[in-house]
PDB file of C-alpha atoms in Angstrom:
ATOM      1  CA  UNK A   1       0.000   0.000   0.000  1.00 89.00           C
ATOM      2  CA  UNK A   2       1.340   3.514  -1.136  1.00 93.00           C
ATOM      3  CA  UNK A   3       0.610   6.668   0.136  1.00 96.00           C
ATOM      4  CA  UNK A   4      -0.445   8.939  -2.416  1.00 96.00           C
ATOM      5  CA  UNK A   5      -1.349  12.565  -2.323  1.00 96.00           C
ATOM      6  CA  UNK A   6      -3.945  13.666  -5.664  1.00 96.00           C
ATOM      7  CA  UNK A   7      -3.560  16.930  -6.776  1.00 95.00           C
ATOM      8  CA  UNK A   8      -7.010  17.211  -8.686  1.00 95.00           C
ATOM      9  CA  UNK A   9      -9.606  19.622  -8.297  1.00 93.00           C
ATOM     10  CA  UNK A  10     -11.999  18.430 -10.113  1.00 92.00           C
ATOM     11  CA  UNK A  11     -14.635  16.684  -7.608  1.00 92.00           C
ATOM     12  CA  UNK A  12     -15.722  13.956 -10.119  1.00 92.00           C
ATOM     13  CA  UNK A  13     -12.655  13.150 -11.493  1.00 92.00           C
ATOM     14  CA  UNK A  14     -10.765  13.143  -7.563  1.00 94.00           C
ATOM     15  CA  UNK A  15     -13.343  10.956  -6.477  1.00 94.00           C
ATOM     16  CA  UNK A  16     -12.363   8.621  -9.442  1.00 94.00           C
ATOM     17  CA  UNK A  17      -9.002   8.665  -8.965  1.00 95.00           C
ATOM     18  CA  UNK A  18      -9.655   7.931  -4.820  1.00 96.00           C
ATOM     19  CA  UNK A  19     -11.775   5.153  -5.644  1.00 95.00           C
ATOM     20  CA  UNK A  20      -9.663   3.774  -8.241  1.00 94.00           C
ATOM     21  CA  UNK A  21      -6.542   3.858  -6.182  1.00 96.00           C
ATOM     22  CA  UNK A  22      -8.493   2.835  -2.885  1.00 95.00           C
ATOM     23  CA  UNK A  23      -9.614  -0.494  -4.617  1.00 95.00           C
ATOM     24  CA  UNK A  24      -5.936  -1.077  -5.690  1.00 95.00           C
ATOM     25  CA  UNK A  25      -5.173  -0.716  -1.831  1.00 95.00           C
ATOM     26  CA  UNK A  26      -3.598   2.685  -1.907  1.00 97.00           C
ATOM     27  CA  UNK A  27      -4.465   5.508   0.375  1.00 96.00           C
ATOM     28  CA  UNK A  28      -5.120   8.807  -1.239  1.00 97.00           C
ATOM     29  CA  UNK A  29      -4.571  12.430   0.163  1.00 95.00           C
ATOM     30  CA  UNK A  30      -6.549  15.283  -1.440  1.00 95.00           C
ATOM     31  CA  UNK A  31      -3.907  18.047  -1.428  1.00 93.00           C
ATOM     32  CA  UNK A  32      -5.097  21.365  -2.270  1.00 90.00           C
ATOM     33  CA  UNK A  33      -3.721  23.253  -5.662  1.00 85.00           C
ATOM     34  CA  UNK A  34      -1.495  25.690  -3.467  1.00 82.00           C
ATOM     35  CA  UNK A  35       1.807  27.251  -3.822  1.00 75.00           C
ATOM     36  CA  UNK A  36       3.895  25.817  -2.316  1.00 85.00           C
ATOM     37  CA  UNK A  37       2.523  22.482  -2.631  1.00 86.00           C
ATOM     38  CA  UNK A  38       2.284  20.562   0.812  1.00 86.00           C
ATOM     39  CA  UNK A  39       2.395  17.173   0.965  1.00 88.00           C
ATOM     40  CA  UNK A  40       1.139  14.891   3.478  1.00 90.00           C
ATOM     41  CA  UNK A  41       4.339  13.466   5.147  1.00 91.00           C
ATOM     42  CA  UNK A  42       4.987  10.158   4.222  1.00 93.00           C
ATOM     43  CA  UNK A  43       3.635  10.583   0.703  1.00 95.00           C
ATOM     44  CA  UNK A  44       5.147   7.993  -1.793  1.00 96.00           C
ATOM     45  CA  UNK A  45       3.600   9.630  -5.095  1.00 96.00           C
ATOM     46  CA  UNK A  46       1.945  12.601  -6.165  1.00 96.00           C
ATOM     47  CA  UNK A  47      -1.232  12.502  -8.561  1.00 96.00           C
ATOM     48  CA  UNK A  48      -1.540  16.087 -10.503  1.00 95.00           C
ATOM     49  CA  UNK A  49      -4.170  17.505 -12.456  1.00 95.00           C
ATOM     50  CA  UNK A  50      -1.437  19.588 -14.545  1.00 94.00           C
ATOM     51  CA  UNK A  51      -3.867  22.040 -15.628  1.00 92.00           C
ATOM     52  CA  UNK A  52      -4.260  22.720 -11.521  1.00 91.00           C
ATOM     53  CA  UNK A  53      -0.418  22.716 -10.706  1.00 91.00           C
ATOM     54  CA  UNK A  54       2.987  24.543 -12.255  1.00 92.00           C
ATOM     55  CA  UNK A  55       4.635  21.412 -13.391  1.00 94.00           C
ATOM     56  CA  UNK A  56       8.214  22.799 -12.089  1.00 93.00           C
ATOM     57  CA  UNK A  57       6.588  22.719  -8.732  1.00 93.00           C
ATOM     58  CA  UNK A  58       5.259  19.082  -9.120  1.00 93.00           C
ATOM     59  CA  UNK A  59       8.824  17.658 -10.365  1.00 92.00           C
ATOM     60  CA  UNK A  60      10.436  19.289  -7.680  1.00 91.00           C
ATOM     61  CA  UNK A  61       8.369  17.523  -4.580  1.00 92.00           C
ATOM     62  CA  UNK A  62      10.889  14.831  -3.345  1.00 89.00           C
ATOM     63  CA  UNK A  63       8.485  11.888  -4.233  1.00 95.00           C
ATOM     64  CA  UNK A  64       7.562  10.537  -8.043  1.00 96.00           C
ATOM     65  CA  UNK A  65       5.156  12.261  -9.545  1.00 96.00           C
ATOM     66  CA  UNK A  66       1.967  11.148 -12.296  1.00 97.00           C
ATOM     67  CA  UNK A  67       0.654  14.214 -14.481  1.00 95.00           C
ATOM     68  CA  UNK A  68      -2.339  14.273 -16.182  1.00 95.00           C
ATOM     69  CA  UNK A  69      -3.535  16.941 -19.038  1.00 93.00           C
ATOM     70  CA  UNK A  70      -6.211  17.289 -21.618  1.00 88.00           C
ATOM     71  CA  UNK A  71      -4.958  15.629 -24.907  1.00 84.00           C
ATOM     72  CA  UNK A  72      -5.187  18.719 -26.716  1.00 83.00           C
ATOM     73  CA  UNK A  73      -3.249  20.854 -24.457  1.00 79.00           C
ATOM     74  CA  UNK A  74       0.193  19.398 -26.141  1.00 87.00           C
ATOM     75  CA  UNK A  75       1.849  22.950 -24.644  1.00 86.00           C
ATOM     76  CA  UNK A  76       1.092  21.429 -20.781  1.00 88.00           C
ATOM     77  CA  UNK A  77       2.046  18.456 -22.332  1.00 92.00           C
ATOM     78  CA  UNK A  78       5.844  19.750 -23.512  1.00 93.00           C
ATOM     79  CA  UNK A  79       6.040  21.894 -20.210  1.00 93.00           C
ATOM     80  CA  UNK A  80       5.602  18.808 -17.758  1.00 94.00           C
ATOM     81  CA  UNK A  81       7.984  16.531 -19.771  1.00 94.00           C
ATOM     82  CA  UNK A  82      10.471  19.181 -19.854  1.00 95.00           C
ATOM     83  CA  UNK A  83      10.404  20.362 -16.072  1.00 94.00           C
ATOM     84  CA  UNK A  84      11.015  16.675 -15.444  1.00 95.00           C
ATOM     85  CA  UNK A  85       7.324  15.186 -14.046  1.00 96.00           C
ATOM     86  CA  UNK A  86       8.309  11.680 -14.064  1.00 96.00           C
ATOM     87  CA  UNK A  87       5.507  10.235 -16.419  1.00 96.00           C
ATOM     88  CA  UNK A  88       3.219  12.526 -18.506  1.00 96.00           C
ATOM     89  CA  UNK A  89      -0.165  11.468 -19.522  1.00 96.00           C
ATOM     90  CA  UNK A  90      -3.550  12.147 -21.188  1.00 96.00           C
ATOM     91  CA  UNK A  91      -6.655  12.629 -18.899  1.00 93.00           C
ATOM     92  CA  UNK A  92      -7.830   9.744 -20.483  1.00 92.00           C
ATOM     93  CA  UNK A  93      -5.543   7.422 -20.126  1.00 93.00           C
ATOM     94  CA  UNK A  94      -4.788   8.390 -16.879  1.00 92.00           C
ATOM     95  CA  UNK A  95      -8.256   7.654 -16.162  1.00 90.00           C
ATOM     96  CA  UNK A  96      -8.111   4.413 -18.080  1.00 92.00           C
ATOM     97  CA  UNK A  97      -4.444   2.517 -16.234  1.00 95.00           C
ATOM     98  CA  UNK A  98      -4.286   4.666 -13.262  1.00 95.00           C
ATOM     99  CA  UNK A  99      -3.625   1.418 -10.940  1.00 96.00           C
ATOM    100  CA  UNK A 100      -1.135   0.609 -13.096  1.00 95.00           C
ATOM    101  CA  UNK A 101       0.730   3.367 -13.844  1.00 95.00           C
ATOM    102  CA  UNK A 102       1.188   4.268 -10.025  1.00 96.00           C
ATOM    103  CA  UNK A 103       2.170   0.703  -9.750  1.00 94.00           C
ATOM    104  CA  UNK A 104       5.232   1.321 -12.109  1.00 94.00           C
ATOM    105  CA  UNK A 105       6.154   4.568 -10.368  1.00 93.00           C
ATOM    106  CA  UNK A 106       6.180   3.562  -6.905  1.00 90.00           C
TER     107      UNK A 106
END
Protein backbone atom coordinates (compact mmCIF):
# COMPACT_ATOMS: atom_id res chain seq x y z
CA UNK A 1 0.00 0.00 0.00
CA UNK A 2 1.34 3.51 -1.14
CA UNK A 3 0.61 6.67 0.14
CA UNK A 4 -0.44 8.94 -2.42
CA UNK A 5 -1.35 12.56 -2.32
CA UNK A 6 -3.95 13.67 -5.66
CA UNK A 7 -3.56 16.93 -6.78
CA UNK A 8 -7.01 17.21 -8.69
CA UNK A 9 -9.61 19.62 -8.30
CA UNK A 10 -12.00 18.43 -10.11
CA UNK A 11 -14.64 16.68 -7.61
CA UNK A 12 -15.72 13.96 -10.12
CA UNK A 13 -12.66 13.15 -11.49
CA UNK A 14 -10.77 13.14 -7.56
CA UNK A 15 -13.34 10.96 -6.48
CA UNK A 16 -12.36 8.62 -9.44
CA UNK A 17 -9.00 8.66 -8.97
CA UNK A 18 -9.65 7.93 -4.82
CA UNK A 19 -11.77 5.15 -5.64
CA UNK A 20 -9.66 3.77 -8.24
CA UNK A 21 -6.54 3.86 -6.18
CA UNK A 22 -8.49 2.83 -2.89
CA UNK A 23 -9.61 -0.49 -4.62
CA UNK A 24 -5.94 -1.08 -5.69
CA UNK A 25 -5.17 -0.72 -1.83
CA UNK A 26 -3.60 2.69 -1.91
CA UNK A 27 -4.47 5.51 0.37
CA UNK A 28 -5.12 8.81 -1.24
CA UNK A 29 -4.57 12.43 0.16
CA UNK A 30 -6.55 15.28 -1.44
CA UNK A 31 -3.91 18.05 -1.43
CA UNK A 32 -5.10 21.37 -2.27
CA UNK A 33 -3.72 23.25 -5.66
CA UNK A 34 -1.50 25.69 -3.47
CA UNK A 35 1.81 27.25 -3.82
CA UNK A 36 3.90 25.82 -2.32
CA UNK A 37 2.52 22.48 -2.63
CA UNK A 38 2.28 20.56 0.81
CA UNK A 39 2.40 17.17 0.97
CA UNK A 40 1.14 14.89 3.48
CA UNK A 41 4.34 13.47 5.15
CA UNK A 42 4.99 10.16 4.22
CA UNK A 43 3.63 10.58 0.70
CA UNK A 44 5.15 7.99 -1.79
CA UNK A 45 3.60 9.63 -5.09
CA UNK A 46 1.94 12.60 -6.16
CA UNK A 47 -1.23 12.50 -8.56
CA UNK A 48 -1.54 16.09 -10.50
CA UNK A 49 -4.17 17.51 -12.46
CA UNK A 50 -1.44 19.59 -14.54
CA UNK A 51 -3.87 22.04 -15.63
CA UNK A 52 -4.26 22.72 -11.52
CA UNK A 53 -0.42 22.72 -10.71
CA UNK A 54 2.99 24.54 -12.26
CA UNK A 55 4.64 21.41 -13.39
CA UNK A 56 8.21 22.80 -12.09
CA UNK A 57 6.59 22.72 -8.73
CA UNK A 58 5.26 19.08 -9.12
CA UNK A 59 8.82 17.66 -10.36
CA UNK A 60 10.44 19.29 -7.68
CA UNK A 61 8.37 17.52 -4.58
CA UNK A 62 10.89 14.83 -3.34
CA UNK A 63 8.48 11.89 -4.23
CA UNK A 64 7.56 10.54 -8.04
CA UNK A 65 5.16 12.26 -9.54
CA UNK A 66 1.97 11.15 -12.30
CA UNK A 67 0.65 14.21 -14.48
CA UNK A 68 -2.34 14.27 -16.18
CA UNK A 69 -3.53 16.94 -19.04
CA UNK A 70 -6.21 17.29 -21.62
CA UNK A 71 -4.96 15.63 -24.91
CA UNK A 72 -5.19 18.72 -26.72
CA UNK A 73 -3.25 20.85 -24.46
CA UNK A 74 0.19 19.40 -26.14
CA UNK A 75 1.85 22.95 -24.64
CA UNK A 76 1.09 21.43 -20.78
CA UNK A 77 2.05 18.46 -22.33
CA UNK A 78 5.84 19.75 -23.51
CA UNK A 79 6.04 21.89 -20.21
CA UNK A 80 5.60 18.81 -17.76
CA UNK A 81 7.98 16.53 -19.77
CA UNK A 82 10.47 19.18 -19.85
CA UNK A 83 10.40 20.36 -16.07
CA UNK A 84 11.01 16.67 -15.44
CA UNK A 85 7.32 15.19 -14.05
CA UNK A 86 8.31 11.68 -14.06
CA UNK A 87 5.51 10.23 -16.42
CA UNK A 88 3.22 12.53 -18.51
CA UNK A 89 -0.16 11.47 -19.52
CA UNK A 90 -3.55 12.15 -21.19
CA UNK A 91 -6.65 12.63 -18.90
CA UNK A 92 -7.83 9.74 -20.48
CA UNK A 93 -5.54 7.42 -20.13
CA UNK A 94 -4.79 8.39 -16.88
CA UNK A 95 -8.26 7.65 -16.16
CA UNK A 96 -8.11 4.41 -18.08
CA UNK A 97 -4.44 2.52 -16.23
CA UNK A 98 -4.29 4.67 -13.26
CA UNK A 99 -3.63 1.42 -10.94
CA UNK A 100 -1.14 0.61 -13.10
CA UNK A 101 0.73 3.37 -13.84
CA UNK A 102 1.19 4.27 -10.03
CA UNK A 103 2.17 0.70 -9.75
CA UNK A 104 5.23 1.32 -12.11
CA UNK A 105 6.15 4.57 -10.37
CA UNK A 106 6.18 3.56 -6.91
Amino acid sequence: MALIAAIVPDLMLASRVAGSLGAAGHEVVPVPAEVPIDLPTGADLVVCDLEAADPAEVAGLAVPSLGFYSHVDVGTRDAAKQAGVDLVVPRSRMARELPDLVEGLI
